[in-house]
């Protein structure tokens, strides 16, 4: 089973930025934990601040991987293009958020990408990623 | 560890109603599976079609249980009263949806209760409940 | 042929409340008339001020009755849960209003339940119920 | 008793157009049935695709007929002028729709003409017209 | 000096319809008065309930008359086509209303045609027409 | 003089819930104080989390009591049914809020029930109830 | 017959300010013309840039004058207080605008004061004032 | 204890203006009653139709008085400046309305000043002022 | 191949009206050019300012012609009835505009008829009609 | 004559993605056809999923090419930056869409880029590109 | 060079009011600093809480001063009248705010006056005034 | 002191594009002037049309520079991702605009990035950048 994690804008600063919201663990260290937890799953990781590169990556992996975890960060609320990319590929995509986006500013309550994802998980901190993989494992069966 | 599952309106018809959206398993059978999966956790189940009884249950368990899974069904989008109840209790509440509510009618894209929950999981079918418990287990640590 | 009439909040006060809008006949007396008019139809009557109990009743009769007349009163404009219940059951539901709701306050112009009913009748006073039954009789053929 | 039926734009195509919504009976044939059903009522029929001609007809019959059935088609949602015409005449007007307009596109959920009608019937197919006449008969007493 | 008065939908019923708003004088009689008041002005009168015929009349007189008084009735609030016709012609057009439209329903507060008129007069009863002609006389100088 | 106090959802948790907003006194103790303050007034108290039961209580007391204090909690902002119930009864109803609802989330700034109450008092903590009774005493004269 | 003209903010700059919209005549000179035109009418003039002083003037003259012409300038679109003042006095008030406000920015299309005036005249340049007096003369009869 | 009452625009006409809404007692006479009722409290009264003068008065008394009653009239719904003034001073301010503003036009349902007041009382006629002082007395303790 | 061109309101004035937007060629002359360009296609032309007559024409040709070019002018943005007529007929309809409607007033950015057309061409001046025919030729294959 | 085609996000997947909307031909093959059709025109092709690279390309060719065809895909509805780029260059830009965007989700009905294009063609499948070039050829003359 | 600073409502309380937003320096002391910094510029200062007096001052200085700094406080978001006054005068006006208004309540994000100013500076504390003068110095050249 | 200037989309065309709005000086030449003006400050310059690269640059310099000037061009109004990036870094960011964005199209009146900047300067042409540096110099003290 192969899973791609795609992190969008500003998530490269995890562990540095706004720790009261996002925690103080950087994503690479968390990825190590994740790999140890799911030893039978190949987990690829990609981060970009560029909307179009996220689309490129979705195209690249979206016809062969067993699932994609997408935390589109700020693009979640503004990108029709990523929304279309998710629909265009065949791999199931799960929307992931570290924080509970619904408890923050109003413009974060609308997700343009959610309608084309199979599901959405938010608010569990970095553990949201683990839950999404758990969900995909069952989903594939 | 004690967890309460609260299901809102029409979820008593699971397995009967709109199977293309909700699947054909009724919740009681699923609950058996869940109990076997989490043998060290006490899982209580409650369902009501009455908004106020959901609030009563939240009050009853919300100061002693380790976590609450709330699928408020149609009340998700209309109930300020349940939203307030979640804030009033001390147990962490996870919002759970069987279907991907964001892929359905527009009025289902707004959740009045989400801001007071710790997190939200939707779209994984009945497996959404398992994922929520998985999330709560880590959250409590 | 079996038909269920469900009246929502405040309709227990018919004949007492705002007579210039609703008339001065109480519903029980009207029901007598209705029974005499449709001698070959079994008409059951239920009234509740509780949203969830209306849902309970819809579930109870909605898989066996030949039709349901629903005057959801104030819940017409606010209840996603009743809307979902109508969709969940298999009996045809007709939306009924005594007054012409479109001639009253703006918030009464939106019906959340109408999209899941087969049709809607409003403005004929209590006679709206008779017309709804007339309609259901032809609909069933 | 004299009743005028006024059908608005595109209703001349009944039986031809979008049969899954409107059925395959044309209105003239239905009118025959209606005349046989209500032998003691004189039913006149008029159809026009022109908004202003519908107003003309309302003016012509609206001070002498015992009731008017108006299916204003697409003008239902856009015509202040027809709304004003209904208010200007003295005959009671009933709004009639073949389909359940509330289950279709959002712009069909708003009726500009309903506030000036005595009542509204929708969703019973062509039988909506018969119900409207049934309603008017009682209304006049 | 030649002036055209164009009255829109339902204004043929003046003196009959809603007298508490529009008064009990019919327009033909008022026209006599107007002709006597402005002996040196040729005043033509046209009324139609058909939006497109009002446009036809605007085209017909709009390149030769010294001014046009337009009471578009209900089309005031809905007709882009009449708005465009006013812009297309060269004669100055004055918007006239018998009642104070701003004191009535909210949808009557928006005039689609006003931006292309030279001015607007409302609320003076039938006397609004006289004032509009008075205004046009000065305007032309 | 007989007065009914009706408290809506979550107000049973007063003294427990969000003390920085609602204070730490529970309502029963406050009721004792109130009874001592108004010795000549019979004050009945009712609390329910169920929208429909609040309506039932309004019906029960609304034709015989001299006044009703209604703190509808979260239902204040969403319940057309309670609004209708207030209009249906004859006793004067005062809207009461412990906190200044206008200083909280935007959705709390709209009260669906206020238009049918005689007046509204908010922001004085539990003392809002005393002021409402003071107001009713003068109102009845 | 006594008439008060009240000009609101920035109208003291008439003849100086934005001549392409307002013309190059200052109001005092126009007032001379007006006085000569209506020799039998006493016309008082008042201008203020202060919202509250406009209200003071309305109170001062609004119970004894035969009519008031109010060009409230920018306050037209924002002042509930002036709207209330117009309703509070007994003299008839006519809303006057020099330019066609409907052909300018969108926020100028809404008049808060119009609903309480007897009528409204706009777009005839300074001649709008003369027309308003003409209108009032007939109105008083 | 020193309390300042500030009345906004048009409230100088109390007893004269729209008696069916505001009653027929003028404020000065009511003030006498109020002074007799609260003999141990010094009550100062100020009325102005000018928004800025209301702000001036708030500044003048807002750092020394024990409480302020503010009936901002029409400015309630439009004045950010008064809202800011209330926040700027240290004395507690109570919003007071004679009529039930929520039962009137929609634009009166929004109060810009309420969020910065400690509480709000409306609908009890002039007695609203007495209740506000009663509330302030307890508040100060 | 038979194609019908239908031009809506004010397009009879082409070559006369607002030349800076629509050019100075009248449509009849352009039609000559079009006929010479497409010698193998029969092109019929119809213009009306009446909404209902446009619908009549759509009904008349809409079951036999190979394609329809519809420039509905101002009705583009307001006519549900024409929208319905397009859906009701079987011939493919192309929406055509001479000017770039998106570069003009905001209300011209919404097309009610576009969803039922096969495609839309705007902004190429009269050449938009030629392009639409070019498109229909390929579409039919 | 030199023309640049710019395709935005996800259009690299043409022939693969959502074939029921976009057809099963990939763009490179279509380009061959286009080159053969317009032998005297040099047609350059560029595709990018990156908003900023589309802007770069517009800058690069926008001062020397005879025309640009822009199918901005999902950026059509969200990109002020591309809108500004179109305005900044001197070459005429035509908006092109394969599908009829007006018949899809509501958010696709608004085009931010259309106001700065000379025209817009949508709904003719890949043939929309050919029509756009046909249009540009005439436009340049 | 002569420059006028105009401060609007509540800015007389600078140094006293909400120090965490506005700092603890009063404006008079800051003015001394400013005068020393710009020794070759005559800086006049005016403050008023009255909207109309701000307009008066703009009229008084707006045809002779080299520039005006306007901090309209709460009137920034509500005053069409001040907006018009800025347009009416010939001196360039700079909008100044001490705090970053965009980081505060939503209603402070809209400035009615900004469109008629030459530019806007906010968020630099009292130093915003110095920057505005720096800007005006270059602007005048 | 080290300051980074970041210019967003289309600003590479300065001096070429829409000179009536942006002037005819290109930014590189202006930068020379700026460097000479602030000899003690190191000013770095970066321009990109790619949203994500602007974010990259903000991350790169945002933890070490003394200040950042950001003119995000069209992304100002649409980019949640850049807004988040500004919050994520520690250097103070000033929003800069050459033109007065508030005097242009309505969609340019909303800045998504402003709430996370320390302040905002717009409308002074290229001099806006100098003013921003002046402001930052004082801010840092």
Coordinates of N, CA and C in Angstrom, one line a residue, chain H:
Chain H
X1 N -25.0 58.3 45.0 CA -24.9 57.7 43.6 C -25.4 58.7 42.6
X2 N -24.6 58.9 41.5 CA -25.0 59.9 40.4 C -25.2 59.1 39.1
X3 N -26.3 59.4 38.5 CA -26.6 58.7 37.2 C -27.0 59.8 36.2
X4 N -26.5 59.6 35.0 CA -26.8 60.5 33.9 C -27.7 59.8 32.9
X5 N -28.8 60.4 32.5 CA -29.7 59.9 31.4 C -29.4 60.8 30.2
X6 N -29.1 60.1 29.1 CA -28.8 60.8 27.8 C -29.9 60.3 26.8
X7 N -30.6 61.2 26.3 CA -31.6 60.8 25.3 C -31.2 61.4 23.9
X8 N -31.3 60.6 22.9 CA -30.8 61.0 21.6 C -31.9 61.6 20.7
X9 N -31.8 61.6 19.4 CA -32.6 62.3 18.5 C -34.1 62.0 18.6
X10 N -34.9 63.1 18.5 CA -36.3 63.1 18.5 C -37.0 62.8 19.8
X11 N -36.2 62.4 20.8 CA -36.8 62.1 22.1 C -37.2 63.4 22.9
X12 N -36.8 64.6 22.4 CA -37.4 65.8 22.9 C -38.8 66.0 22.5
X13 N -39.3 65.2 21.6 CA -40.7 65.3 21.2 C -41.6 64.3 21.9
X14 N -41.0 63.6 22.9 CA -41.9 62.6 23.6 C -43.1 63.3 24.2
X15 N -44.2 62.6 24.0 CA -45.5 63.1 24.5 C -46.2 63.8 23.3
X16 N -45.4 64.1 22.3 CA -46.0 64.8 21.1 C -46.0 63.8 19.9
X17 N -44.9 63.1 19.7 CA -44.6 62.3 18.5 C -45.2 60.9 18.7
X18 N -45.7 60.4 17.6 CA -46.2 59.0 17.5 C -46.6 58.4 18.9
X19 N -47.7 58.9 19.4 CA -48.1 58.6 20.8 C -48.4 57.1 20.9
X20 N -48.9 56.5 19.8 CA -49.2 55.1 19.8 C -48.0 54.2 20.1
X21 N -46.8 54.7 19.8 CA -45.6 54.0 20.1 C -45.0 54.4 21.4
X22 N -44.9 55.8 21.6 CA -44.1 56.3 22.7 C -44.9 56.8 23.9
X23 N -46.2 56.8 23.8 CA -47.0 57.3 24.9 C -47.2 58.8 24.9
X24 N -47.9 59.4 25.8 CA -48.2 60.8 25.7 C -47.6 61.6 26.9
X25 N -46.7 61.0 27.6 CA -46.1 61.7 28.7 C -44.8 62.3 28.2
X26 N -44.5 63.6 28.5 CA -43.2 64.1 28.1 C -42.1 63.8 29.1
X27 N -40.9 63.8 28.7 CA -39.8 63.2 29.5 C -39.6 64.0 30.8
X28 N -39.8 65.3 30.7 CA -39.5 66.1 31.9 C -40.4 65.7 33.1
X29 N -41.7 65.5 32.8 CA -42.6 65.1 33.8 C -42.3 63.7 34.4
X30 N -41.9 62.9 33.5 CA -41.4 61.5 33.9 C -40.2 61.6 34.8
X31 N -39.3 62.6 34.5 CA -38.1 62.8 35.3 C -38.5 63.1 36.7
X32 N -39.5 63.9 36.9 CA -39.9 64.3 38.2 C -40.3 63.0 39.0
X33 N -41.1 62.2 38.4 CA -41.5 60.9 39.0 C -40.3 60.1 39.4
X34 N -39.3 60.1 38.5 CA -38.1 59.2 38.7 C -37.3 59.8 39.9
X35 N -37.2 61.1 40.0 CA -36.5 61.7 41.1 C -37.2 61.4 42.4
X36 N -38.5 61.4 42.4 CA -39.2 61.0 43.7 C -39.0 59.6 44.0
X37 N -39.0 58.7 43.0 CA -38.8 57.3 43.2 C -37.5 56.9 43.8
X38 N -36.4 57.6 43.2 CA -35.1 57.3 43.7 C -34.5 58.5 44.5
X39 N -35.0 58.7 45.7 CA -34.6 60.0 46.4 C -33.1 60.0 46.7
X40 N -32.5 58.9 46.9 CA -31.1 58.9 47.2 C -30.1 58.9 46.0
X41 N -30.7 59.1 44.8 CA -29.8 59.1 43.6 C -30.0 60.4 42.9
X42 N -28.8 61.0 42.5 CA -28.8 62.2 41.8 C -28.9 61.9 40.3
X43 N -30.0 62.3 39.7 CA -30.2 61.9 38.3 C -30.1 63.2 37.4
X44 N -29.1 63.2 36.5 CA -29.0 64.3 35.5 C -29.6 63.9 34.2
X45 N -30.1 64.9 33.5 CA -30.8 64.6 32.3 C -30.2 65.4 31.1
X46 N -30.0 64.8 30.0 CA -29.5 65.6 28.8 C -30.1 65.0 27.6
X47 N -30.5 65.9 26.7 CA -31.1 65.4 25.4 C -30.4 66.2 24.3
X48 N -30.1 65.5 23.2 CA -29.5 66.2 22.0 C -29.9 65.5 20.8
X49 N -30.1 66.2 19.7 CA -30.3 65.6 18.4 C -29.0 65.4 17.7
X50 N -27.9 65.9 18.2 CA -26.6 65.9 17.5 C -25.8 64.8 18.0
X51 N -25.4 63.9 17.1 CA -24.6 62.7 17.4 C -23.3 63.1 18.2
X52 N -22.6 64.1 17.7 CA -21.4 64.5 18.4 C -21.5 65.0 19.8
X53 N -22.7 65.7 20.0 CA -22.9 66.2 21.4 C -23.2 65.1 22.4
X54 N -23.8 64.0 21.9 CA -24.0 62.9 22.7 C -22.7 62.3 23.1
X55 N -21.8 62.3 22.2 CA -20.4 61.8 22.5 C -19.7 62.8 23.5
X56 N -19.9 64.0 23.3 CA -19.3 65.0 24.2 C -19.8 64.8 25.6
X57 N -21.1 64.6 25.8 CA -21.7 64.3 27.1 C -21.2 63.0 27.7
X58 N -21.1 62.0 26.9 CA -20.5 60.7 27.4 C -19.1 60.9 27.9
X59 N -18.3 61.7 27.2 CA -16.9 62.0 27.6 C -16.9 62.8 29.0
X60 N -17.9 63.7 29.0 CA -17.9 64.6 30.2 C -18.2 63.9 31.5
X61 N -19.2 63.0 31.4 CA -19.7 62.3 32.6 C -19.1 60.9 32.8
X62 N -18.5 60.4 31.7 CA -18.2 59.0 31.7 C -17.1 58.5 32.5
X63 N -16.4 59.5 33.2 CA -15.3 59.0 34.1 C -15.6 59.3 35.5
X64 N -16.8 59.9 35.8 CA -17.1 60.2 37.2 C -18.5 59.7 37.7
X65 N -19.4 59.5 36.8 CA -20.7 59.1 37.2 C -20.8 57.6 37.5
X66 N -21.8 57.2 38.3 CA -21.9 55.8 38.6 C -22.6 54.9 37.6
X67 N -23.2 55.6 36.6 CA -23.9 54.9 35.6 C -24.5 55.9 34.6
X68 N -24.7 55.4 33.4 CA -25.3 56.2 32.3 C -26.4 55.4 31.7
X69 N -27.6 56.1 31.5 CA -28.7 55.4 30.7 C -28.7 56.1 29.4
X70 N -28.5 55.3 28.3 CA -28.4 55.9 27.0 C -29.5 55.4 26.1
X71 N -30.4 56.3 25.7 CA -31.4 55.9 24.6 C -31.0 56.7 23.4
X72 N -30.2 56.1 22.5 CA -29.6 56.8 21.4 C -30.5 57.0 20.2
X73 N -31.8 56.6 20.4 CA -32.7 56.8 19.3 C -32.2 56.2 18.0
X74 N -32.4 56.9 16.9 CA -32.0 56.5 15.6 C -30.5 56.2 15.5
X75 N -29.7 56.9 16.3 CA -28.2 56.6 16.2 C -27.9 55.2 16.7
X76 N -28.8 54.6 17.5 CA -28.5 53.2 17.9 C -28.1 52.3 16.8
X77 N -28.7 52.5 15.6 CA -28.5 51.6 14.5 C -27.4 52.0 13.5
X78 N -26.9 53.2 13.7 CA -25.9 53.7 12.7 C -24.6 54.3 13.2
X79 N -24.5 54.4 14.5 CA -23.3 55.2 15.0 C -22.2 54.4 15.6
X80 N -21.1 54.2 14.8 CA -19.9 53.6 15.3 C -19.2 54.6 16.3
X81 N -19.4 55.9 16.0 CA -18.7 56.9 16.9 C -19.2 56.8 18.3
X82 N -20.6 56.7 18.5 CA -21.1 56.6 19.9 C -20.7 55.2 20.5
X83 N -20.7 54.2 19.7 CA -20.2 52.9 20.2 C -18.8 53.0 20.7
X84 N -17.9 53.7 20.0 CA -16.6 53.9 20.4 C -16.5 54.7 21.7
X85 N -17.4 55.7 21.8 CA -17.4 56.6 23.0 C -17.7 55.8 24.2
X86 N -18.7 54.9 24.1 CA -19.1 54.1 25.3 C -17.9 53.3 25.7
X87 N -17.2 52.7 24.8 CA -16.0 51.9 25.1 C -14.9 52.7 25.8
X88 N -14.8 54.0 25.3 CA -13.7 54.9 25.8 C -13.9 55.3 27.2
X89 N -15.2 55.4 27.7 CA -15.4 55.9 29.1 C -15.4 54.7 30.1
X90 N -15.3 55.0 31.3 CA -15.3 54.0 32.3 C -16.6 53.7 33.1
X91 N -17.5 54.7 33.0 CA -18.8 54.4 33.7 C -19.6 53.4 32.9
X92 N -20.3 52.5 33.7 CA -21.2 51.5 33.0 C -22.4 52.2 32.3
X93 N -22.6 51.8 31.0 CA -23.7 52.4 30.2 C -24.8 51.3 30.0
X94 N -26.0 51.7 30.2 CA -27.2 50.8 29.9 C -27.9 51.3 28.7
X95 N -28.2 50.4 27.8 CA -29.0 50.8 26.6 C -30.4 50.7 27.0
X96 N -31.2 51.8 26.7 CA -32.6 51.9 27.0 C -33.4 52.2 25.8
X97 N -34.5 51.5 25.6 CA -35.5 51.8 24.6 C -36.9 51.8 25.1
X98 N -37.7 52.8 24.8 CA -39.1 52.9 25.2 C -39.9 51.8 24.6
X99 N -39.8 51.7 23.3 CA -40.6 50.7 22.6 C -39.8 49.4 22.4
X100 N -40.4 48.3 22.0 CA -39.7 47.1 21.8 C -39.2 47.2 20.3
X101 N -38.0 47.6 20.2 CA -37.4 47.9 18.9 C -37.4 46.6 18.0
X102 N -37.4 45.5 18.6 CA -37.4 44.2 17.8 C -38.7 43.9 17.1
X103 N -39.8 44.6 17.5 CA -41.1 44.4 16.9 C -41.3 45.5 15.8
X104 N -40.3 46.3 15.5 CA -40.5 47.3 14.5 C -39.7 47.0 13.2
X105 N -39.4 48.0 12.4 CA -38.7 47.7 11.2 C -37.4 47.0 11.4
X106 N -37.0 46.2 10.4 CA -35.8 45.3 10.5 C -34.6 46.1 10.8
X107 N -34.4 47.3 10.2 CA -33.1 48.0 10.5 C -33.0 48.4 12.0
X108 N -34.1 48.3 12.7 CA -34.0 48.7 14.1 C -33.6 47.4 15.0
X109 N -33.4 46.3 14.4 CA -33.1 45.1 15.1 C -31.6 45.0 15.4
X110 N -30.8 45.8 14.7 CA -29.4 45.8 14.9 C -29.0 47.0 15.7
X111 N -28.3 46.8 16.9 CA -27.8 47.9 17.7 C -26.3 47.9 17.6
X112 N -25.7 49.0 17.1 CA -24.3 49.1 17.0 C -23.7 49.4 18.4
X113 N -24.5 49.9 19.3 CA -24.0 50.4 20.6 C -24.1 49.3 21.7
X114 N -25.0 48.3 21.5 CA -25.2 47.3 22.5 C -24.0 46.6 23.0
X115 N -23.1 46.2 22.0 CA -21.9 45.4 22.5 C -21.1 46.1 23.5
X116 N -21.1 47.4 23.6 CA -20.2 48.1 24.6 C -21.0 48.5 25.8
X117 N -22.3 48.2 25.9 CA -23.1 48.5 27.1 C -23.0 47.3 28.0
X118 N -23.3 47.5 29.3 CA -23.4 46.4 30.2 C -24.6 45.6 30.0
X119 N -25.7 46.2 29.5 CA -27.0 45.5 29.3 C -27.9 46.4 28.6
X120 N -29.1 45.8 28.3 CA -30.0 46.5 27.5 C -31.5 46.2 27.9
X121 N -32.3 47.3 28.0 CA -33.7 47.1 28.4 C -34.6 47.8 27.4
X122 N -35.6 47.1 26.9 CA -36.4 47.8 25.9 C -37.9 47.2 26.0
X123 N -38.8 48.1 25.7 CA -40.2 47.7 25.5 C -41.1 48.0 26.7
X124 N -40.6 48.6 27.8 CA -41.4 48.8 28.9 C -41.9 50.2 29.0
X125 N -41.9 50.9 27.9 CA -42.4 52.3 27.9 C -41.3 53.1 28.6
X126 N -41.8 54.2 29.2 CA -40.8 55.1 30.0 C -40.3 54.3 31.2
X127 N -41.1 53.3 31.7 CA -40.6 52.5 32.8 C -39.3 51.8 32.5
X128 N -38.9 51.7 31.3 CA -37.6 51.1 30.9 C -36.4 51.9 31.7
X129 N -36.6 53.2 31.8 CA -35.6 54.0 32.5 C -35.5 53.6 34.0
X130 N -36.6 53.5 34.6 CA -36.6 53.1 36.0 C -35.9 51.7 36.2
X131 N -36.3 50.8 35.3 CA -35.7 49.4 35.4 C -34.2 49.5 35.3
X132 N -33.7 50.4 34.4 CA -32.3 50.5 34.1 C -31.6 51.0 35.4
X133 N -32.2 51.9 36.1 CA -31.6 52.5 37.3 C -31.6 51.4 38.4
X134 N -32.7 50.6 38.5 CA -32.7 49.5 39.4 C -31.6 48.5 39.1
X135 N -31.4 48.3 37.8 CA -30.3 47.4 37.4 C -28.9 47.9 37.8
X136 N -28.7 49.2 37.5 CA -27.4 49.8 37.9 C -27.1 49.8 39.3
X137 N -28.2 50.0 40.2 CA -28.0 50.0 41.6 C -27.4 48.6 42.1
X138 N -27.9 47.6 41.6 CA -27.4 46.2 42.0 C -26.0 46.0 41.4
X139 N -25.9 46.4 40.1 CA -24.6 46.2 39.4 C -23.4 46.8 40.1
X140 N -23.6 48.0 40.7 CA -22.6 48.8 41.3 C -22.1 48.1 42.6
X141 N -23.0 47.3 43.2 CA -22.6 46.7 44.5 C -21.5 45.7 44.3

